[in-house]
Amino acid sequence: MKRRFTQFMAGLAAASALVTAPVLADANGPTSSDLMNDAATPGDVLSYGMGPWQQRFSSLDQLNSSNVTKLVPAFAASLGGEKQRGQEAQPLVYDGTIYVTGSYSRLFAFDARTGEKKWEYDARLPDGIMPCCDVVNRGAAIHGDKIIFATLDAHLIALNRETGKVVWNKKTADYQAGYSATAAPLIVKDMVITGNSGGEFGIVGEVQARSVETGELVWTRPVIEGHVGTLNGQPNGMTGKLNATWQGDLWKTGGGATWLGGTYDPSTNLLFFGTGNPAPWNSHLRPGDNLYTSSTLAIDADTGVIKWHYQTTPHDGWDFDGVNEFVPFDATINGKAMKLGAKADRNGYFYVLDRSNGKLLGAHKFVMQTTWADGINLKTGRPNYIEAGRPGAPGSGEKGTPVFSSPSFLGGKNWMPMAYSQDTGLFYIPSNDWGMDIWNEPIAYKKGAAYLGAGFTIKPIAEDHIGALRAMDPKTGKIVWEYKNKAPLWGGVLTTRGNLVFTGTPEGYLKAFDAKTGKELWKFQTGSGVVGSPITWEQDGEQYVAVMSGWGGAVPLWGGEVAKTFKEISQGGMLWVFKLPR
Ligand SMILES: [Ca+2]
Ligand SMILES: [Ca+2]
């Protein structure tokens, strides 16, 4: 698997009836306050996650669990070209246009009524880009007259959304040092907020805020202790305390990539960013907790100052990479209204925190097996580590003792976003049950080279499935229902007031389930694996659903024995749009 890695890197408004007037687009386009209100305006999809909380919940119910069996394609649109591979994007819909990003850093505008292409932008990528896990992109952001996305060579590009012409183009990091970018940007208070990718190359994770108008930096916040943030070009305090949880100079190449982007809670003015694995993977080379890797950080949106942190895997030794999205939600617990947030971590545990202060309130296993820890201590917030579950230290030039670990490094849940229903009160988690043999090896940092110090082989752990879509009750930690899938699930989830949950499968299906029971109600074969995130919106009095189809992402690159479950899947690159017949 290491050989392949090296080869690859070389290269509620209308709650019950659709009676809303047609959305009249402002000549200048969506404002930052329109973006904050996105979840309450079902006539458009302005943001990744359908609102700053990214709950992926729609108030639309014209399409529902009694009529979804009649859902049919309205049209499809090809991304074309010779470039296929993973299509992990979530489309946006505004003013009669569907905007969607494609593999190889491309952005497309399609007519939302006919599927005709309006324009296409192809970023010119240098030869030496080093994406770890396929040439994917997860979506764009829209604001005013601009549409903005990140590219594999670590640039952020704003285009005019009518013409596709470049307005500004900023380098966010040095791709030759292993940095890249794949996440959808988040827009808050006229700032574009982004993270960075490259955790397998000894990069330093960072969150950046830039002016949406000019692309100029407002603030930066590196997430590894010892590094210093900036505000308006001036130093703005050190992250953590130098050498408190890192020895020597290791913090300089400490990892913690913020590669999935973040969520935002207007009520606390906090941004929530997950941080990736510490570098290198070989944990014996870096004693300490290695803050703030494998954590959730709450960051003041105005200044970039860290307000609280919660580390899910202190001293991560398995690439558990706690980058998963932290989704704010409100719930009443023991009679008290609480501001909460939840995260389904790569490490196999589902965490519920008080989002105002980061206090841990619940931690529940959502996968079949966790060999590395036996639960989470709610008092200390730390995992109950099983020491024998950590791969051994290498001797001089020798491999360390291998261990079998579950989940595998690809996680109980990876990048693919979960959804939260305000009706059922359940989170719908796209998860995977798999393990790996993992061992440590000696490694030294070299700019632009893989910095793992580990090898691995991924394996299934169940006869009948790897993927499992699970409905988690965040109050009790109970799995209310589950749908098992043969191949690993790698796409995002959508839930609606119509008692529906949608997600895609590598086998090529977009599927709809009953949100309360998990009963499979509908499926459609899209022709390639579905690893994108579905959306829904209302247009001309009808409810539409859209999803990208195109097999790829990390799984086919790293699959090991798991690859047997999906070896017949063809690549693709199609936008599929569905609605009920008139
Ligand atoms: Ca909206
Ligand atoms: Ca990683």
Coordinates of C-alpha atoms and ligand atoms in Angstrom, one line a residue:
M1 CA 0.0 0.0 0.0
K2 CA 2.9 2.3 0.7
R3 CA 4.2 1.8 -2.8
R4 CA 0.9 2.8 -4.3
F5 CA 0.8 5.8 -2.1
T6 CA 4.1 7.0 -3.4
Q7 CA 3.1 6.3 -7.0
F8 CA -0.1 8.2 -6.6
M9 CA 1.4 11.3 -5.0
A10 CA 4.0 11.5 -7.8
G11 CA 1.4 12.2 -10.1
L12 CA -38.7 26.3 7.2
A13 CA -40.4 28.8 5.4
A14 CA -42.5 26.4 3.3
A15 CA -42.8 23.8 5.9
S16 CA -45.9 21.9 4.8
A17 CA -46.9 23.3 1.5
L18 CA -44.9 24.7 -1.4
V19 CA -46.6 28.0 -1.4
T20 CA -43.5 30.2 -1.4
A21 CA -43.2 32.8 -4.1
P22 CA -40.4 32.1 -6.6
V23 CA -37.1 33.2 -5.2
L24 CA -36.2 36.5 -6.8
A25 CA -32.5 36.7 -6.9
D26 CA -31.0 40.0 -5.7
A27 CA -29.0 41.5 -8.5
N28 CA -25.9 41.4 -6.3
G29 CA -26.5 37.9 -5.2
P30 CA -26.6 36.3 -1.7
T31 CA -25.3 38.2 1.3
S32 CA -23.6 36.8 4.3
S33 CA -26.9 37.0 6.2
D34 CA -28.6 35.1 3.4
L35 CA -26.0 32.4 3.9
M36 CA -26.7 32.3 7.7
N37 CA -30.4 31.8 6.8
D38 CA -29.8 29.1 4.2
A39 CA -31.5 26.3 6.1
A40 CA -34.8 28.3 6.3
T41 CA -34.9 29.1 2.5
P42 CA -35.7 25.9 0.7
G43 CA -35.9 27.6 -2.7
D44 CA -32.1 27.6 -2.9
V45 CA -29.0 25.8 -1.6
L46 CA -26.4 28.5 -0.9
S47 CA -23.9 26.6 1.3
Y48 CA -22.1 23.4 1.9
G49 CA -24.2 21.5 4.4
M50 CA -27.3 23.6 3.7
G51 CA -26.7 26.3 6.4
P52 CA -23.8 27.2 8.7
W53 CA -24.7 24.4 11.1
Q54 CA -24.4 22.0 8.2
Q55 CA -27.2 19.8 9.4
R56 CA -28.2 18.8 5.9
F57 CA -31.9 18.9 6.9
S58 CA -34.5 20.3 4.5
S59 CA -38.0 21.6 5.6
L60 CA -39.4 20.4 2.3
D61 CA -42.0 17.6 2.5
Q62 CA -43.7 17.5 -0.9
L63 CA -41.5 14.5 -1.6
N64 CA -42.0 12.1 1.3
S65 CA -42.0 8.6 2.5
S66 CA -45.4 7.9 0.9
N67 CA -44.5 9.1 -2.6
V68 CA -40.7 8.7 -3.0
T69 CA -41.2 5.4 -4.9
K70 CA -42.4 7.6 -7.8
L71 CA -39.2 9.7 -7.9
V72 CA -37.7 9.8 -11.4
P73 CA -34.8 11.6 -13.2
A74 CA -35.5 15.1 -14.5
F75 CA -32.2 15.4 -16.3
A76 CA -28.5 14.6 -16.0
A77 CA -25.4 16.5 -17.0
S78 CA -21.9 15.1 -17.7
L79 CA -18.8 16.7 -16.4
G80 CA -17.3 15.5 -19.6
G81 CA -13.6 15.4 -20.6
E82 CA -11.2 12.6 -19.9
K83 CA -11.0 13.5 -16.2
Q84 CA -13.1 11.3 -14.1
R85 CA -12.2 9.8 -10.7
G86 CA -13.9 10.7 -7.4
Q87 CA -16.9 13.2 -7.5
E88 CA -17.3 14.1 -3.9
A89 CA -19.0 17.4 -4.4
Q90 CA -22.2 18.8 -3.0
P91 CA -24.0 21.0 -5.6
L92 CA -25.3 24.6 -4.8
V93 CA -28.5 26.0 -6.4
Y94 CA -29.1 29.7 -6.9
D95 CA -31.1 31.8 -9.3
G96 CA -31.8 29.0 -11.8
T97 CA -28.3 27.7 -11.8
I98 CA -26.7 24.6 -10.3
Y99 CA -23.0 25.1 -9.4
V100 CA -20.9 22.0 -8.7
T101 CA -17.2 21.2 -8.5
G102 CA -15.6 18.3 -10.2
S103 CA -12.5 16.2 -9.8
Y104 CA -9.2 17.8 -10.9
S105 CA -10.3 21.2 -9.5
R106 CA -13.1 22.0 -12.0
L107 CA -16.2 24.2 -11.4
F108 CA -19.4 23.9 -13.5
A109 CA -22.5 26.0 -13.9
F110 CA -25.6 24.2 -15.2
D111 CA -29.1 25.5 -16.0
A112 CA -31.2 24.2 -13.0
R113 CA -34.2 23.6 -15.3
T114 CA -32.6 21.9 -18.3
G115 CA -29.2 20.8 -17.2
E116 CA -27.5 22.7 -20.1
K117 CA -24.0 23.8 -19.3
K118 CA -23.6 27.5 -18.8
W119 CA -19.9 27.6 -18.3
E120 CA -17.0 25.5 -17.0
Y121 CA -13.7 26.5 -15.2
D122 CA -10.7 24.2 -15.2
A123 CA -7.9 25.2 -12.9
R124 CA -4.5 24.7 -14.5
L125 CA -2.8 22.4 -12.0
P126 CA 1.0 22.0 -11.8
D127 CA 2.4 18.5 -12.3
G128 CA 3.8 18.2 -8.8
I129 CA 0.6 18.3 -6.7
M130 CA 0.4 15.8 -3.9
P131 CA -3.2 15.0 -2.9
C132 CA -3.1 12.0 -0.6
C133 CA -6.5 10.6 -1.4
D134 CA -7.6 11.2 -4.9
V135 CA -8.1 14.4 -7.0
V136 CA -11.5 15.3 -5.3
N137 CA -13.2 18.5 -4.5
R138 CA -16.2 18.7 -2.1
G139 CA -17.9 21.9 -3.2
A140 CA -18.0 25.7 -3.7
A141 CA -19.2 28.7 -1.7
I142 CA -21.4 31.5 -3.1
H143 CA -21.5 35.2 -2.1
G144 CA -22.6 38.2 -4.0
D145 CA -21.5 38.0 -7.6
K146 CA -18.8 35.4 -6.8
I147 CA -18.5 31.6 -6.6
I148 CA -15.4 30.4 -4.7
F149 CA -13.6 27.1 -4.5
A150 CA -10.3 25.6 -3.4
T151 CA -7.9 23.8 -5.7
L152 CA -5.5 20.8 -5.4
D153 CA -2.5 23.1 -5.7
A154 CA -3.6 24.9 -2.5
H155 CA -5.1 28.0 -4.1
L156 CA -8.5 29.7 -3.4
I157 CA -10.2 31.0 -6.5
A158 CA -13.1 33.4 -6.8
L159 CA -15.0 33.4 -10.1
N160 CA -17.8 35.6 -11.4
R161 CA -20.8 33.3 -11.0
E162 CA -22.4 34.6 -14.2
T163 CA -19.4 34.2 -16.5
G164 CA -17.0 31.8 -14.8
K165 CA -14.2 34.4 -15.2
V166 CA -11.5 34.7 -12.4
V167 CA -12.0 37.6 -10.0
W168 CA -9.2 36.7 -7.7
N169 CA -6.8 33.8 -7.2
K170 CA -4.8 33.4 -4.0
K171 CA -2.1 30.9 -3.0
T172 CA -3.0 29.6 0.5
A173 CA 0.0 27.3 1.0
D174 CA 3.0 25.7 -0.8
Y175 CA 1.9 22.6 -2.8
Q176 CA 5.5 21.6 -3.1
A177 CA 5.7 21.1 0.7
G178 CA 2.7 18.7 0.4
Y179 CA -0.2 21.1 0.9
S180 CA -3.4 20.8 -1.1
A181 CA -7.0 21.7 -0.7
T182 CA -10.3 19.9 -1.3
A183 CA -12.9 21.2 1.2
A184 CA -15.8 23.6 0.4
P185 CA -15.1 27.1 1.7
L186 CA -17.3 28.5 4.5
I187 CA -18.4 32.1 4.3
V188 CA -19.0 34.0 7.5
K189 CA -19.3 37.8 7.9
D190 CA -17.9 38.5 4.4
M191 CA -14.9 36.3 5.1
V192 CA -14.0 33.1 3.3
I193 CA -12.8 30.6 5.9
T194 CA -10.8 27.6 4.8
G195 CA -8.6 24.8 6.1
N196 CA -5.7 23.0 4.5
S197 CA -4.8 19.4 3.4
G198 CA -1.6 17.5 3.5
G199 CA -1.5 15.7 6.9
E200 CA 0.5 12.8 5.4
F201 CA 3.4 15.2 4.5
G202 CA 4.4 16.8 7.8
I203 CA 2.5 20.1 7.0
V204 CA 1.1 22.4 9.7
G205 CA -2.7 22.6 9.9
E206 CA -4.1 26.1 9.7
V207 CA -7.4 27.9 9.4
Q208 CA -7.4 31.1 7.3
A209 CA -10.0 33.9 7.0
R210 CA -9.9 36.1 3.9
S211 CA -11.9 39.0 2.6
V212 CA -14.5 37.6 0.2
E213 CA -14.2 40.7 -2.0
T214 CA -10.4 40.7 -2.4
G215 CA -9.1 37.4 -1.2
E216 CA -6.7 39.2 1.2
L217 CA -5.9 37.6 4.5
V218 CA -7.9 38.8 7.6
W219 CA -6.5 36.3 10.1
T220 CA -4.7 32.9 10.3
R221 CA -4.7 30.3 13.0
P222 CA -2.2 27.5 12.8
V223 CA -3.5 24.6 14.9
I224 CA -0.2 23.1 16.2
E225 CA 1.1 24.5 19.5
G226 CA 4.1 26.8 19.2
H227 CA 3.0 28.4 15.9
V228 CA 1.8 32.0 16.0
G229 CA -1.5 33.3 14.4
T230 CA -2.0 36.6 12.7
L231 CA -4.8 39.3 12.6
N232 CA -4.7 42.0 9.9
G233 CA -1.0 41.2 9.2
Q234 CA 0.1 41.4 12.8
P235 CA 1.1 38.6 15.2
N236 CA -2.0 37.5 17.2
G237 CA -0.7 35.1 19.9
M238 CA 0.8 31.6 20.0
T239 CA -1.4 28.6 19.6
G240 CA -1.2 26.7 22.9
K241 CA 2.1 26.7 24.7
L242 CA 5.5 25.9 23.1
N243 CA 6.6 22.3 23.8
A244 CA 3.8 21.7 26.3
T245 CA 2.7 18.5 24.4
W246 CA 5.4 18.2 21.8
Q247 CA 9.1 17.4 22.3
G248 CA 11.9 19.3 20.6
D249 CA 11.2 20.7 17.1
L250 CA 8.5 18.1 16.2
W251 CA 5.8 20.8 16.4
K252 CA 7.3 22.4 13.3
T253 CA 6.1 19.5 11.1
G254 CA 3.3 18.4 13.4
G255 CA 0.4 17.8 11.0
G256 CA -3.1 18.5 12.2
A257 CA -4.4 19.3 8.7
T258 CA -7.8 21.1 8.8
W259 CA -8.7 19.4 5.6
L260 CA -12.5 19.1 5.8
G261 CA -13.3 22.8 6.5
G262 CA -15.5 23.9 9.3
T263 CA -19.0 24.7 10.6
Y264 CA -20.2 28.0 12.2
D265 CA -22.7 28.8 15.0
P266 CA -24.0 32.4 14.8
S267 CA -25.3 32.2 18.4
T268 CA -21.8 31.8 19.8
N269 CA -19.8 33.4 16.9
L270 CA -17.7 30.2 17.0
L271 CA -16.2 28.4 14.0
F272 CA -15.7 24.6 14.6
F273 CA -12.8 23.0 12.8
G274 CA -11.7 19.4 13.1
T275 CA -7.9 18.8 13.0
G276 CA -6.2 15.8 11.4
N277 CA -3.6 13.3 12.5
P278 CA -0.3 14.3 14.1
A279 CA 2.7 13.7 11.9
P280 CA 4.3 11.3 11.5
W281 CA 1.8 8.4 12.1
N282 CA 4.4 6.6 14.1
S283 CA 3.4 7.8 17.6
H284 CA 6.5 6.5 19.3
L285 CA 8.5 9.3 17.6
R286 CA 6.4 12.1 19.3
P287 CA 5.7 11.5 23.0
G288 CA 2.8 13.7 24.4
D289 CA -0.8 14.5 23.5
N290 CA 0.4 16.5 20.4
L291 CA -2.1 19.3 20.7
Y292 CA -4.1 20.4 18.8
T293 CA -4.2 17.3 16.5
S294 CA -7.1 14.9 16.2
S295 CA -9.3 17.5 17.9
T296 CA -12.3 19.8 17.5
L297 CA -11.4 23.5 17.8
A298 CA -13.8 26.3 18.6
I299 CA -12.4 29.5 17.0
D300 CA -13.6 33.1 17.4
A301 CA -14.8 34.1 14.0
D302 CA -13.6 37.7 14.3
T303 CA -10.1 37.1 15.6
G304 CA -9.1 33.6 14.9
V305 CA -8.4 33.0 18.6
I306 CA -9.1 29.4 19.9
K307 CA -11.8 29.5 22.5
W308 CA -11.9 25.9 23.4
H309 CA -10.6 22.5 22.2
Y310 CA -11.6 18.9 22.6
Q311 CA -9.1 16.2 21.6
T312 CA -10.8 13.0 20.6
T313 CA -7.6 10.9 20.2
P314 CA -4.7 12.3 22.3
H315 CA -1.4 10.9 21.0
D316 CA -3.1 9.4 17.9
G317 CA -1.2 6.4 16.6
W318 CA -3.6 5.1 14.0
D319 CA -4.3 8.1 11.7
F320 CA -7.7 8.6 13.5
D321 CA -7.5 12.1 12.3
G322 CA -10.3 13.9 14.1
V323 CA -11.2 16.1 11.2
N324 CA -14.8 15.1 11.0
E325 CA -17.4 17.8 11.0
F326 CA -18.8 19.1 14.2
V327 CA -22.6 19.7 13.7
P328 CA -24.3 22.2 16.1
F329 CA -27.9 21.3 17.2
D330 CA -30.2 22.4 20.0
A331 CA -31.9 19.9 22.3
T332 CA -33.6 19.8 25.7
I333 CA -31.7 17.5 28.1
N334 CA -33.1 16.8 31.6
G335 CA -35.5 19.7 31.0
K336 CA -32.8 22.2 30.1
A337 CA -32.5 23.8 26.6
M338 CA -28.9 23.1 25.6
K339 CA -26.6 24.4 22.8
L340 CA -24.9 21.2 21.6
G341 CA -22.8 19.9 18.9
A342 CA -22.0 16.4 17.7
K343 CA -19.2 14.7 15.9
A344 CA -18.8 11.1 14.6
D345 CA -15.1 10.7 14.8
R346 CA -12.8 8.6 12.6
N347 CA -11.9 6.7 15.8
G348 CA -15.4 5.1 16.0
Y349 CA -17.0 7.2 18.8
F350 CA -19.8 9.7 18.5
Y351 CA -19.3 12.7 20.8
V352 CA -21.8 15.2 22.1
L353 CA -20.4 18.5 23.5
D354 CA -21.7 21.7 24.9
R355 CA -20.8 23.9 22.0
S356 CA -20.5 27.0 24.1
N357 CA -17.6 25.6 26.2
G358 CA -16.5 22.3 24.8
K359 CA -17.6 20.2 27.8
L360 CA -18.0 16.5 26.9
L361 CA -21.6 15.4 27.6
G362 CA -21.7 12.0 25.8
A363 CA -19.5 9.6 23.9
H364 CA -20.9 6.5 22.2
K365 CA -19.5 3.8 20.0
F366 CA -21.1 3.9 16.5
V367 CA -19.2 1.1 14.8
M368 CA -18.9 -2.7 15.4
Q369 CA -15.5 -2.7 17.1
T370 CA -12.9 -0.3 18.6
T371 CA -9.7 -2.2 19.4
W372 CA -7.8 0.9 20.5
A373 CA -10.0 2.1 23.4
D374 CA -12.7 0.6 25.6
G375 CA -15.0 3.6 25.9
I376 CA -14.4 7.3 26.7
N377 CA -14.1 8.6 30.3
L378 CA -16.8 11.3 30.6
K379 CA -15.1 12.9 33.6
T380 CA -11.6 13.4 32.0
G381 CA -12.8 13.4 28.4
R382 CA -10.0 10.9 27.6
P383 CA -10.3 7.5 25.9
N384 CA -9.8 4.4 28.0
Y385 CA -6.8 3.2 26.0
I386 CA -6.1 -0.4 25.4
E387 CA -2.3 -0.3 25.3
A388 CA -2.0 -3.6 23.3
G389 CA -4.0 -1.9 20.6
R390 CA -1.2 0.6 19.7
P391 CA 1.3 -0.5 17.1
G392 CA 4.7 -1.2 18.5
A393 CA 7.8 1.0 18.3
P394 CA 10.3 0.1 15.5
G395 CA 13.8 -1.0 16.5
S396 CA 16.8 0.4 14.6
G397 CA 15.9 0.0 11.0
E398 CA 13.3 -2.6 11.9
K399 CA 9.5 -2.7 11.6
G400 CA 7.7 -2.5 15.0
T401 CA 5.3 -5.2 16.2
P402 CA 2.2 -5.0 14.0
V403 CA -1.3 -4.9 15.6
F404 CA -4.8 -5.5 14.3
S405 CA -6.7 -2.3 14.7
S406 CA -10.4 -1.4 14.2
P407 CA -11.6 0.9 12.8
S408 CA -9.0 1.1 10.0
F409 CA -7.3 4.4 9.4
L410 CA -10.0 5.2 6.9
G411 CA -12.2 5.5 9.9
G412 CA -15.5 4.6 11.5
K413 CA -16.5 7.6 9.5
N414 CA -14.3 9.5 7.1
W415 CA -15.0 12.8 5.3
M416 CA -18.6 12.0 4.2
P417 CA -20.9 14.3 6.1
M418 CA -23.7 13.0 8.4
A419 CA -27.2 14.7 8.6
Y420 CA -29.3 15.7 11.6
S421 CA -33.1 15.7 11.4
Q422 CA -34.9 18.3 13.5
D423 CA -38.0 16.1 13.2
T424 CA -36.7 12.7 14.4
G425 CA -33.9 14.2 16.6
L426 CA -31.5 11.6 15.0
F427 CA -28.1 11.9 13.4
Y428 CA -27.7 9.7 10.2
I429 CA -24.1 8.6 10.1
P430 CA -22.5 7.1 7.0
S431 CA -20.1 4.7 8.7
N432 CA -17.9 1.7 7.9
D433 CA -16.9 -1.4 9.8
W434 CA -13.4 -2.4 8.9
G435 CA -10.0 -3.0 10.4
M436 CA -6.3 -3.0 9.5
D437 CA -3.0 -4.5 10.2
I438 CA -0.7 -1.6 11.1
W439 CA 2.9 -1.4 12.0
N440 CA 5.4 1.4 12.6
E441 CA 8.7 2.1 10.8
P442 CA 11.5 4.5 11.2
I443 CA 11.0 7.9 9.3
A444 CA 12.6 11.3 9.1
Y445 CA 10.9 14.5 7.8
K446 CA 11.8 15.5 4.2
K447 CA 9.9 18.4 2.6
G448 CA 7.3 17.2 0.1
A449 CA 7.8 13.5 1.0
A450 CA 5.3 11.2 2.7
Y451 CA 5.8 11.4 6.5
L452 CA 4.1 8.4 7.9
G453 CA 6.6 6.0 9.5
A454 CA 3.9 3.3 9.2
G455 CA 2.5 0.7 6.9
F456 CA -0.9 -1.0 6.8
T457 CA -3.3 -3.4 5.1
I458 CA -7.1 -2.8 5.4
K459 CA -9.4 -5.7 5.9
P460 CA -13.2 -6.3 6.2
I461 CA -14.3 -7.4 9.7
A462 CA -17.8 -8.7 8.8
E463 CA -19.1 -11.2 6.2
D464 CA -22.0 -9.2 4.9
H465 CA -21.0 -5.5 4.9
I466 CA -18.4 -2.8 5.3
G467 CA -20.7 0.2 4.9
A468 CA -23.4 1.0 7.5
L469 CA -25.8 4.0 7.5
R470 CA -26.7 4.4 11.2
A471 CA -29.4 6.4 12.9
M472 CA -27.9 7.6 16.2
D473 CA -30.0 9.1 19.0
P474 CA -27.6 11.7 20.5
K475 CA -29.4 11.8 23.8
T476 CA -29.1 8.1 24.5
G477 CA -26.3 6.9 22.3
K478 CA -28.6 4.2 20.9
I479 CA -28.4 3.1 17.3
V480 CA -32.1 3.3 16.3
W481 CA -31.7 1.6 12.9
E482 CA -29.0 0.7 10.5
Y483 CA -28.7 -0.1 6.8
K484 CA -25.8 -2.4 5.9
N485 CA -24.0 -2.0 2.5
K486 CA -21.6 -4.4 1.0
A487 CA -19.0 -1.8 -0.2
P488 CA -17.7 1.0 2.1
L489 CA -20.0 4.0 2.2
W490 CA -18.3 7.1 1.0
G491 CA -21.0 9.7 0.3
G492 CA -22.8 12.4 2.3
V493 CA -26.3 12.2 3.8
L494 CA -29.4 14.4 3.4
T495 CA -32.6 14.2 5.5
T496 CA -35.9 16.0 5.0
R497 CA -39.2 16.9 6.7
G498 CA -40.7 14.3 4.3
N499 CA -39.4 11.6 6.7
L500 CA -36.6 10.7 4.2
V501 CA -32.9 10.0 4.4
F502 CA -30.9 10.0 1.2
T503 CA -27.4 8.6 0.6
G504 CA -25.4 7.1 -2.2
T505 CA -23.5 3.8 -2.5
P506 CA -20.3 2.8 -4.4
E507 CA -22.4 0.2 -6.2
G508 CA -24.0 3.2 -8.0
Y509 CA -27.3 3.8 -6.3
L510 CA -28.8 6.9 -4.8
K511 CA -31.1 5.4 -2.1
A512 CA -33.9 6.8 0.0
F513 CA -34.8 5.5 3.4
D514 CA -37.7 6.0 5.9
A515 CA -36.1 8.4 8.5
K516 CA -37.8 6.8 11.4
T517 CA -37.5 3.1 10.6
G518 CA -34.6 2.8 8.1
K519 CA -36.7 0.9 5.6
E520 CA -35.3 1.3 2.1
L521 CA -38.0 2.9 0.0
W522 CA -36.4 3.8 -3.3
K523 CA -33.2 3.5 -5.3
F524 CA -31.8 4.6 -8.7
Q525 CA -28.8 3.3 -10.5
T526 CA -26.6 6.3 -11.6
G527 CA -24.0 4.3 -13.6
S528 CA -21.1 4.9 -11.3
G529 CA -20.3 5.0 -7.6
V530 CA -22.0 7.7 -5.6
V531 CA -19.6 9.4 -3.2
G532 CA -21.1 13.0 -3.4
S533 CA -23.5 14.6 -1.0
P534 CA -27.2 14.9 -2.1
I535 CA -29.3 18.1 -1.8
T536 CA -32.9 19.1 -2.2
W537 CA -34.6 22.3 -3.1
E538 CA -37.9 23.8 -4.4
Q539 CA -38.2 25.2 -7.9
D540 CA -41.3 26.2 -9.8
G541 CA -43.5 24.6 -7.2
E542 CA -41.8 21.2 -7.3
Q543 CA -39.2 19.5 -5.1
Y544 CA -36.0 18.5 -6.7
V545 CA -33.1 16.2 -5.5
A546 CA -29.6 16.3 -6.9
V547 CA -26.4 14.2 -6.4
M548 CA -23.1 13.7 -8.1
S549 CA -22.2 10.3 -9.4
G550 CA -18.5 9.3 -10.0
W551 CA -16.6 6.6 -8.2
G552 CA -13.3 7.4 -6.5
G553 CA -11.9 9.0 -3.3
A554 CA -9.6 7.3 -0.9
V555 CA -11.1 3.8 -0.8
P556 CA -10.1 2.6 -4.2
L557 CA -6.5 3.9 -3.6
W558 CA -6.1 2.3 -0.2
G559 CA -8.6 -0.5 -0.2
G560 CA -6.3 -3.6 0.5
E561 CA -8.5 -6.7 0.9
V562 CA -11.5 -4.4 1.0
A563 CA -11.1 -3.7 -2.7
K564 CA -12.7 -7.0 -3.6
T565 CA -16.1 -5.4 -2.6
F566 CA -16.0 -2.8 -5.4
K567 CA -13.6 -3.9 -8.1
E568 CA -16.3 -4.0 -10.8
I569 CA -17.4 -0.3 -10.4
S570 CA -16.9 2.0 -13.4
Q571 CA -15.8 5.6 -13.1
G572 CA -18.0 8.5 -14.1
G573 CA -18.8 12.1 -13.7
M574 CA -22.5 13.0 -13.8
L575 CA -24.8 15.3 -12.1
W576 CA -28.2 13.6 -11.6
V577 CA -31.4 15.6 -10.8
F578 CA -34.7 14.0 -9.8
K579 CA -38.3 15.0 -9.2
L580 CA -41.8 13.5 -9.0
P581 CA -43.7 13.3 -12.3
R582 CA -46.2 16.1 -12.8
Ligands
CA1 CA -31.6 28.0 1.2
CA2 CA -4.5 11.5 7.8

